[in-house]
CSV table of C-alpha atoms in Angstrom, one decimal:
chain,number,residue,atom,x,y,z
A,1,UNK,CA,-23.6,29.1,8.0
A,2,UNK,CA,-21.1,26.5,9.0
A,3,UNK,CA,-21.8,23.4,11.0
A,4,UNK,CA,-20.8,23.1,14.3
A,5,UNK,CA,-20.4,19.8,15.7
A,6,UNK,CA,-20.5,20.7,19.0
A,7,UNK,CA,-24.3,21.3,18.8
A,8,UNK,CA,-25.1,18.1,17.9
A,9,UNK,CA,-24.1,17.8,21.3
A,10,UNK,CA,-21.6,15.0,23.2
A,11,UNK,CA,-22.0,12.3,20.6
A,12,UNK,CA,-20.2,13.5,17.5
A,13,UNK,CA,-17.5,14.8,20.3
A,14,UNK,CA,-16.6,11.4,21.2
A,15,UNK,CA,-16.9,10.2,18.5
A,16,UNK,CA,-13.7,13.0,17.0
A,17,UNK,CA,-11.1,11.9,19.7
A,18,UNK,CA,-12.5,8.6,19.7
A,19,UNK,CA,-10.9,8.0,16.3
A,20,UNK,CA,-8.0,10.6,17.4
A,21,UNK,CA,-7.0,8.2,19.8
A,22,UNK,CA,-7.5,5.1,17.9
A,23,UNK,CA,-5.5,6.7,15.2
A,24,UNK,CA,-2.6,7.0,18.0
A,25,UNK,CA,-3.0,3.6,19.2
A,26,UNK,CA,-2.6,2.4,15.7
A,27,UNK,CA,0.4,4.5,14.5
A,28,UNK,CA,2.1,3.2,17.9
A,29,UNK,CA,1.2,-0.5,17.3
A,30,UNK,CA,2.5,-0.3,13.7
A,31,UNK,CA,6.0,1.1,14.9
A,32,UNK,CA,6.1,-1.6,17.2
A,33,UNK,CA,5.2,-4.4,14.5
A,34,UNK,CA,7.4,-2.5,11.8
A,35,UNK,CA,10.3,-1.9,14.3
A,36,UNK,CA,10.1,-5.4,15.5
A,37,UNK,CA,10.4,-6.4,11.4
A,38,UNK,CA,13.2,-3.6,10.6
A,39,UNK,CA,15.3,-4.6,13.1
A,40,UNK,CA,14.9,-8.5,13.6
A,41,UNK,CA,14.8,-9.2,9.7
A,42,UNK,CA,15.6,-6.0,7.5
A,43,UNK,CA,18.0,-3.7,8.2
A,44,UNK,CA,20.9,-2.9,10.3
A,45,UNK,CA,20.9,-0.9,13.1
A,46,UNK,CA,21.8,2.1,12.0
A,47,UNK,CA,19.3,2.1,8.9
A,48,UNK,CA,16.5,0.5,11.4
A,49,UNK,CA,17.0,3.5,13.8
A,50,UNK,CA,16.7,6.4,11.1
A,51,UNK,CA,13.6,4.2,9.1
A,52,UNK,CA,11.9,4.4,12.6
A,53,UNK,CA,12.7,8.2,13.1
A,54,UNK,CA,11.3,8.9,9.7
A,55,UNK,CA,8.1,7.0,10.0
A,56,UNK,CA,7.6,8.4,13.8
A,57,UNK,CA,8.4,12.2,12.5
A,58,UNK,CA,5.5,12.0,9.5
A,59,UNK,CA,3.4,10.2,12.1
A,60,UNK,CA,3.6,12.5,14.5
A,61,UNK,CA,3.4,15.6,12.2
A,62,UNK,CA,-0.1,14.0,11.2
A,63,UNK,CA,-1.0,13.3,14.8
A,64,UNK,CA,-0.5,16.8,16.1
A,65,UNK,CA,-2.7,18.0,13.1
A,66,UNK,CA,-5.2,15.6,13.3
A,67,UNK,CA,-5.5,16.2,17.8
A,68,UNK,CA,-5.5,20.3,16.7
A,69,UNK,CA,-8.6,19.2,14.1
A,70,UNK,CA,-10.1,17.3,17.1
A,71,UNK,CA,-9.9,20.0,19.5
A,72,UNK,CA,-11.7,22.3,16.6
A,73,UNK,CA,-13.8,20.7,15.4
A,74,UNK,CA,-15.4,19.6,18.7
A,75,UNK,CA,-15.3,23.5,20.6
B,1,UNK,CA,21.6,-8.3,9.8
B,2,UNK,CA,19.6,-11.4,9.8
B,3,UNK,CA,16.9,-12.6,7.0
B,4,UNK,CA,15.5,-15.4,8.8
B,5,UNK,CA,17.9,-17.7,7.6
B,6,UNK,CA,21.6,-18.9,8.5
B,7,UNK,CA,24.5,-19.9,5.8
B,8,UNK,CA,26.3,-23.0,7.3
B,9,UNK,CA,30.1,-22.0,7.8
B,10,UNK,CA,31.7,-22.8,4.5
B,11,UNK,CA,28.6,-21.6,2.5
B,12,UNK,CA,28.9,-18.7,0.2
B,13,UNK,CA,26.8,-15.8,-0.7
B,14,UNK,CA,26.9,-15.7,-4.8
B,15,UNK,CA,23.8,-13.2,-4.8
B,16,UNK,CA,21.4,-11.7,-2.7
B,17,UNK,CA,18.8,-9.6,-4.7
B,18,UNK,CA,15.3,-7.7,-3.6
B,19,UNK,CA,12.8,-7.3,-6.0
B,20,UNK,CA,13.6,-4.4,-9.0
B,21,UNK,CA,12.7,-0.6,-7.8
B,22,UNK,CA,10.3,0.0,-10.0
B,23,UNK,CA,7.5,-2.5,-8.2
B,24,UNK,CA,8.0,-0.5,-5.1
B,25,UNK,CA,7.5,2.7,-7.4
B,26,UNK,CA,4.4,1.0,-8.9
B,27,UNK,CA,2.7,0.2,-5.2
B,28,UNK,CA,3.9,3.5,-3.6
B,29,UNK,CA,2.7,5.5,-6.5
B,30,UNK,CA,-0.6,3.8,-6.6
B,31,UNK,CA,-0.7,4.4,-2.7
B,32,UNK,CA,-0.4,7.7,-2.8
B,33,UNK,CA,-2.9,8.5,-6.2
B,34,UNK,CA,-5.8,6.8,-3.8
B,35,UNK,CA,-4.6,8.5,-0.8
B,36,UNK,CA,-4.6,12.3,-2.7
B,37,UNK,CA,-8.1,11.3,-4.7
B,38,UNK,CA,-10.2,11.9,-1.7
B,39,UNK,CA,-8.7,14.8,-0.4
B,40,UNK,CA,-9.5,16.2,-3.5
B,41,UNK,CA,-13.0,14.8,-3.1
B,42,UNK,CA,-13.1,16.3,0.4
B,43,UNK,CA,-12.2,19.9,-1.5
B,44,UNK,CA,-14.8,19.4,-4.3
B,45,UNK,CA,-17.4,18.3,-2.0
B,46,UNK,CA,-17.1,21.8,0.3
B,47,UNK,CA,-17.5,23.8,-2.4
B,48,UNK,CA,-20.8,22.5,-3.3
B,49,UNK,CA,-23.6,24.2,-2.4
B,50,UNK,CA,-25.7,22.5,0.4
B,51,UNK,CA,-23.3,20.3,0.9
B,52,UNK,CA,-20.5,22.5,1.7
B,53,UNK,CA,-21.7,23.8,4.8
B,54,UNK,CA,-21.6,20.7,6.5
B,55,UNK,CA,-17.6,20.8,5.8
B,56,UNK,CA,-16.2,23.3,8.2
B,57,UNK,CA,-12.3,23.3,7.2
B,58,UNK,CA,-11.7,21.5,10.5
B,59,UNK,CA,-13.6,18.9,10.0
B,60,UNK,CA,-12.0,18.6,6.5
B,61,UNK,CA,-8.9,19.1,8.2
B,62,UNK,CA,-9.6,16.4,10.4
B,63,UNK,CA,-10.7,13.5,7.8
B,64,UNK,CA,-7.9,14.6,5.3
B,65,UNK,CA,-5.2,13.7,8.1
B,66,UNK,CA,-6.6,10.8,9.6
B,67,UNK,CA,-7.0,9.6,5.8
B,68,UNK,CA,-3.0,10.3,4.8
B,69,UNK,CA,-2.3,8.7,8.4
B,70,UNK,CA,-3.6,5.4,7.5
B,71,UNK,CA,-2.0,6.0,4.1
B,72,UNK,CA,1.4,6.9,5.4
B,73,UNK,CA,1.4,3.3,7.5
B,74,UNK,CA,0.3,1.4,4.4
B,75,UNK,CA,3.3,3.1,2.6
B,76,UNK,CA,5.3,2.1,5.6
B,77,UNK,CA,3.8,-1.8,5.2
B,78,UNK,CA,4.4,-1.7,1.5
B,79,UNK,CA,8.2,-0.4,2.1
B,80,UNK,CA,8.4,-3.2,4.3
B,81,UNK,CA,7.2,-5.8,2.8
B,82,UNK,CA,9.4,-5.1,0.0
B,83,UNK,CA,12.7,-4.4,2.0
B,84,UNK,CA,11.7,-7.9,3.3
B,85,UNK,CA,11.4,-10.1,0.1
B,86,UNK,CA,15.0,-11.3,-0.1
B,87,UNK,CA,16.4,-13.5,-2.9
B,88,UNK,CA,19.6,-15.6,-1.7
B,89,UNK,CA,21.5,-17.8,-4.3
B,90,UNK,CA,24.4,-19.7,-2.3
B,91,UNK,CA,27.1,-21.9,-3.9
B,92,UNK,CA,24.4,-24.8,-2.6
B,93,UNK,CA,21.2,-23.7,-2.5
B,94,UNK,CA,18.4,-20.7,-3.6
B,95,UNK,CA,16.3,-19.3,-1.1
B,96,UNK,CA,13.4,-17.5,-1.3
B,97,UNK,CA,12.6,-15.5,1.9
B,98,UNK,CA,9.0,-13.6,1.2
B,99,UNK,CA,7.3,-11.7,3.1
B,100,UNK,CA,3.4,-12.0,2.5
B,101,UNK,CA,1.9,-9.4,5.3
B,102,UNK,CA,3.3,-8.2,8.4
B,103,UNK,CA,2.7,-11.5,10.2
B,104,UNK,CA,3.3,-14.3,7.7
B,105,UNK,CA,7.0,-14.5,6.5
B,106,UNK,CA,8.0,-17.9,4.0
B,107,UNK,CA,11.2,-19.3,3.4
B,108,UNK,CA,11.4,-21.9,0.5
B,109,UNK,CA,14.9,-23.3,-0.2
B,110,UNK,CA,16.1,-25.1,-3.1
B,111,UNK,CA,19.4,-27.3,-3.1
B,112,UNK,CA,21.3,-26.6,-6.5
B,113,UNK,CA,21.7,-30.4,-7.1
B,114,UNK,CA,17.7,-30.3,-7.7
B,115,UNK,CA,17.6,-27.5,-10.1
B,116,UNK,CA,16.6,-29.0,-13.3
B,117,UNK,CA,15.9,-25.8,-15.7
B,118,UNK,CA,15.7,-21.6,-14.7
B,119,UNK,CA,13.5,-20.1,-17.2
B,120,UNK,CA,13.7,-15.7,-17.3
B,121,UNK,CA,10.7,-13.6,-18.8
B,122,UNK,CA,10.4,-10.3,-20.0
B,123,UNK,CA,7.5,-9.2,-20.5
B,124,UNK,CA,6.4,-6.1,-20.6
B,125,UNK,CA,7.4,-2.3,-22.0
B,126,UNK,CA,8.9,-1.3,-18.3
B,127,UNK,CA,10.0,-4.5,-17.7
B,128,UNK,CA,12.3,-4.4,-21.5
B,129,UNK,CA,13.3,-1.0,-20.6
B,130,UNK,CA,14.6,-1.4,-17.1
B,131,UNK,CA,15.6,-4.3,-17.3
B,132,UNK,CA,13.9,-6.7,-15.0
B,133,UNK,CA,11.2,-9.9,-14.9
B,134,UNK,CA,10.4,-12.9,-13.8
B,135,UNK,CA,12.6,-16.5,-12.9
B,136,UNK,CA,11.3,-19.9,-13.1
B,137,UNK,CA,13.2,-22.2,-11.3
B,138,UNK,CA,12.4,-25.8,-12.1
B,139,UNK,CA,13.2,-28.4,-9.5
B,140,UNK,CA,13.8,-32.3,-9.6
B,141,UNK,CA,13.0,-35.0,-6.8
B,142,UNK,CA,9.8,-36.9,-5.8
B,143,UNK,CA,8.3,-33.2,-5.0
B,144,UNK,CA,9.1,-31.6,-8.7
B,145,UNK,CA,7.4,-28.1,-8.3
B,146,UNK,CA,8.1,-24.3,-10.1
B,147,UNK,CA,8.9,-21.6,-8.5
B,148,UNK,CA,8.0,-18.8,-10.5
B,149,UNK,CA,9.9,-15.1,-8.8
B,150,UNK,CA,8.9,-12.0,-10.2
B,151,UNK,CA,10.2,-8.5,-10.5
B,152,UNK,CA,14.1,-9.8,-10.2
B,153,UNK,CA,16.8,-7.4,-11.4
B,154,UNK,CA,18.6,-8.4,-14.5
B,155,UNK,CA,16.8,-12.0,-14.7
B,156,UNK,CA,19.5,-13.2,-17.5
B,157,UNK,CA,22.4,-12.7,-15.5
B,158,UNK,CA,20.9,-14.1,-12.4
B,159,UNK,CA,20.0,-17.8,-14.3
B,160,UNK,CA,23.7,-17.6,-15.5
B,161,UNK,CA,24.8,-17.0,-12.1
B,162,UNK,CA,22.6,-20.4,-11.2
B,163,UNK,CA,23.4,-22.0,-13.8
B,164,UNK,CA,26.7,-21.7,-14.0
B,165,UNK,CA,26.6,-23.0,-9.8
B,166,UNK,CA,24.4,-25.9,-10.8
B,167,UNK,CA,27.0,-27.5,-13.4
B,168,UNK,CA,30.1,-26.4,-10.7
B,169,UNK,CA,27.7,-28.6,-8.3
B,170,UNK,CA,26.7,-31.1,-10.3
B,171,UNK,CA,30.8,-31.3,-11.8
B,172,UNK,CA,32.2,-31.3,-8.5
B,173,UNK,CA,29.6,-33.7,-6.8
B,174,UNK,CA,30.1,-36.2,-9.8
B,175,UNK,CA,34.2,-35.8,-9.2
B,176,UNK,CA,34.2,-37.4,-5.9
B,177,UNK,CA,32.3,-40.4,-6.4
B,178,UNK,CA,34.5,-41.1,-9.6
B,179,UNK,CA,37.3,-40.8,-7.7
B,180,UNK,CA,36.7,-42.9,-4.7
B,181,UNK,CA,35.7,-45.4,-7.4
B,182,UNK,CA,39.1,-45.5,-9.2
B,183,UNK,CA,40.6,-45.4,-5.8
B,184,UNK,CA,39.0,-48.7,-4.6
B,185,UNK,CA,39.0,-50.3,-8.4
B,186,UNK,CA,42.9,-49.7,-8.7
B,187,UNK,CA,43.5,-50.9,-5.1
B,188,UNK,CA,41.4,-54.6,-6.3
B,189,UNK,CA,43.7,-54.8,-9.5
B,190,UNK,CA,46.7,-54.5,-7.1
């Protein structure tokens, strides 16, 4: 039989989309520190713009699968 | 497109160069091998008996993602700091612009009339084959130090490149004062 982390009860719950969030928070903090880099230092604006697009597309691929695994693992 | 640095108005570019493709290659590709090992991990682990059941395929779902998330923003970091290492040789002066981390960025500069010696290595089977190593730059002054920079493109034409600079330099720096000295020395004998 499977384990179901919802019978562990709240705990384990929180603990899923506390790191789901935490993994959004981060991926938006790094675009910010990365953008700031890309386009004060790097690259033009052009290049800076489709870098950012790229890493915010794979990121939020990743997020959208990891929020679905949240959602269930915790019902 | 600024590196952190500013040419003055009559100073010329001769070379700007990033490290060689192949370190970027070499970080990313490591990246990536630790990043797919435990996903494979995650796999062999569920199909263990007794241990297996406490995978459901969301869970492993869940782990694998939020582990190629964090390595996705390291390969992001890595690009970065890569893209950001620039190499500058000027008609006056070599700059080293590195970037060690997101938050600490260093900017050496080294004026050509203090370049004493650029040494180039090869030294390695990838390194022979594509055609890329590492520049020693020796300087002169009260604060003689080496400055070693690896993974540069085509290392031998980029000392000939600053070599060549440093005798233009030290040739035309050498001119002027000769010359104001003949002026002044043939205006006494007149």
């Amino acid at each position: 039989m499977r384990h179901n982390v919802a019978m562990d009860g709240s705990l384990l719950s929180i603990l899923f989309w506390a790191l789901s969030v935490s993994a959004l928070a981060l991926s938006a903090l790094m675009a910010v520190i990365l953008g700031y880099h890309w386009f004060r230092y790097g690259l033009n604006a052009a290049a800076a713009t489709g870098a950012m697009i790229l890493y915010l597309t794979v990121c939020g691929g990743l997020l959208l699968i990891l929020f679905a695994g949240a959602i269930a693992v915790t019902l | 497109m600024s590196h952190g640095f500013h040419t003055q108005p009559d100073e010329q570019i001769l070379l700007k160069l990033r490290k060689h493709w192949f370190i970027l290659f070499q970080e990313t590709i490591g990246t990536i091998i630790v990043g797919i090992l435990p996903l494979f991990l995650i796999t062999f682990l569920a199909n263990l008996a007794g241990i297996g059941s406490f995978f459901s395929p969301a869970l492993a779902v869940f782990l694998s993602t939020l582990w190629l998330l964090l390595v996705w923003i390291g390969i992001s970091v890595i690009w970065t700091n890569y893209y950001l290492d620039v190499w500058v040789v000027t008609d006056r002066r070599i700059v080293n612009i590195e970037q060690v981390g997101l938050f600490n960025r260093r900017i050496v500069t080294w004026r050509m009339e203090r370049v004493q010696d650029v040494t180039t290595e090869i030294g390695s089977f990838f390194q022979t084959m594509l055609n890329f190593g590492s520049i020693q730059v020796e300087t002169a002054g009260p604060t003689a130090e080496i400055a070693m920079i690896k993974g540069i493109p085509d290392p031998e034409h980029v000392k000939q490149v600053i070599m060549n600079q440093v005798d233009n330099y030290t040739e035309e720096h050498l001119r002027y004062p000769r010359e104001v000295y003949k002026t002044v020395h043939d205006t006494h004998i007149e």
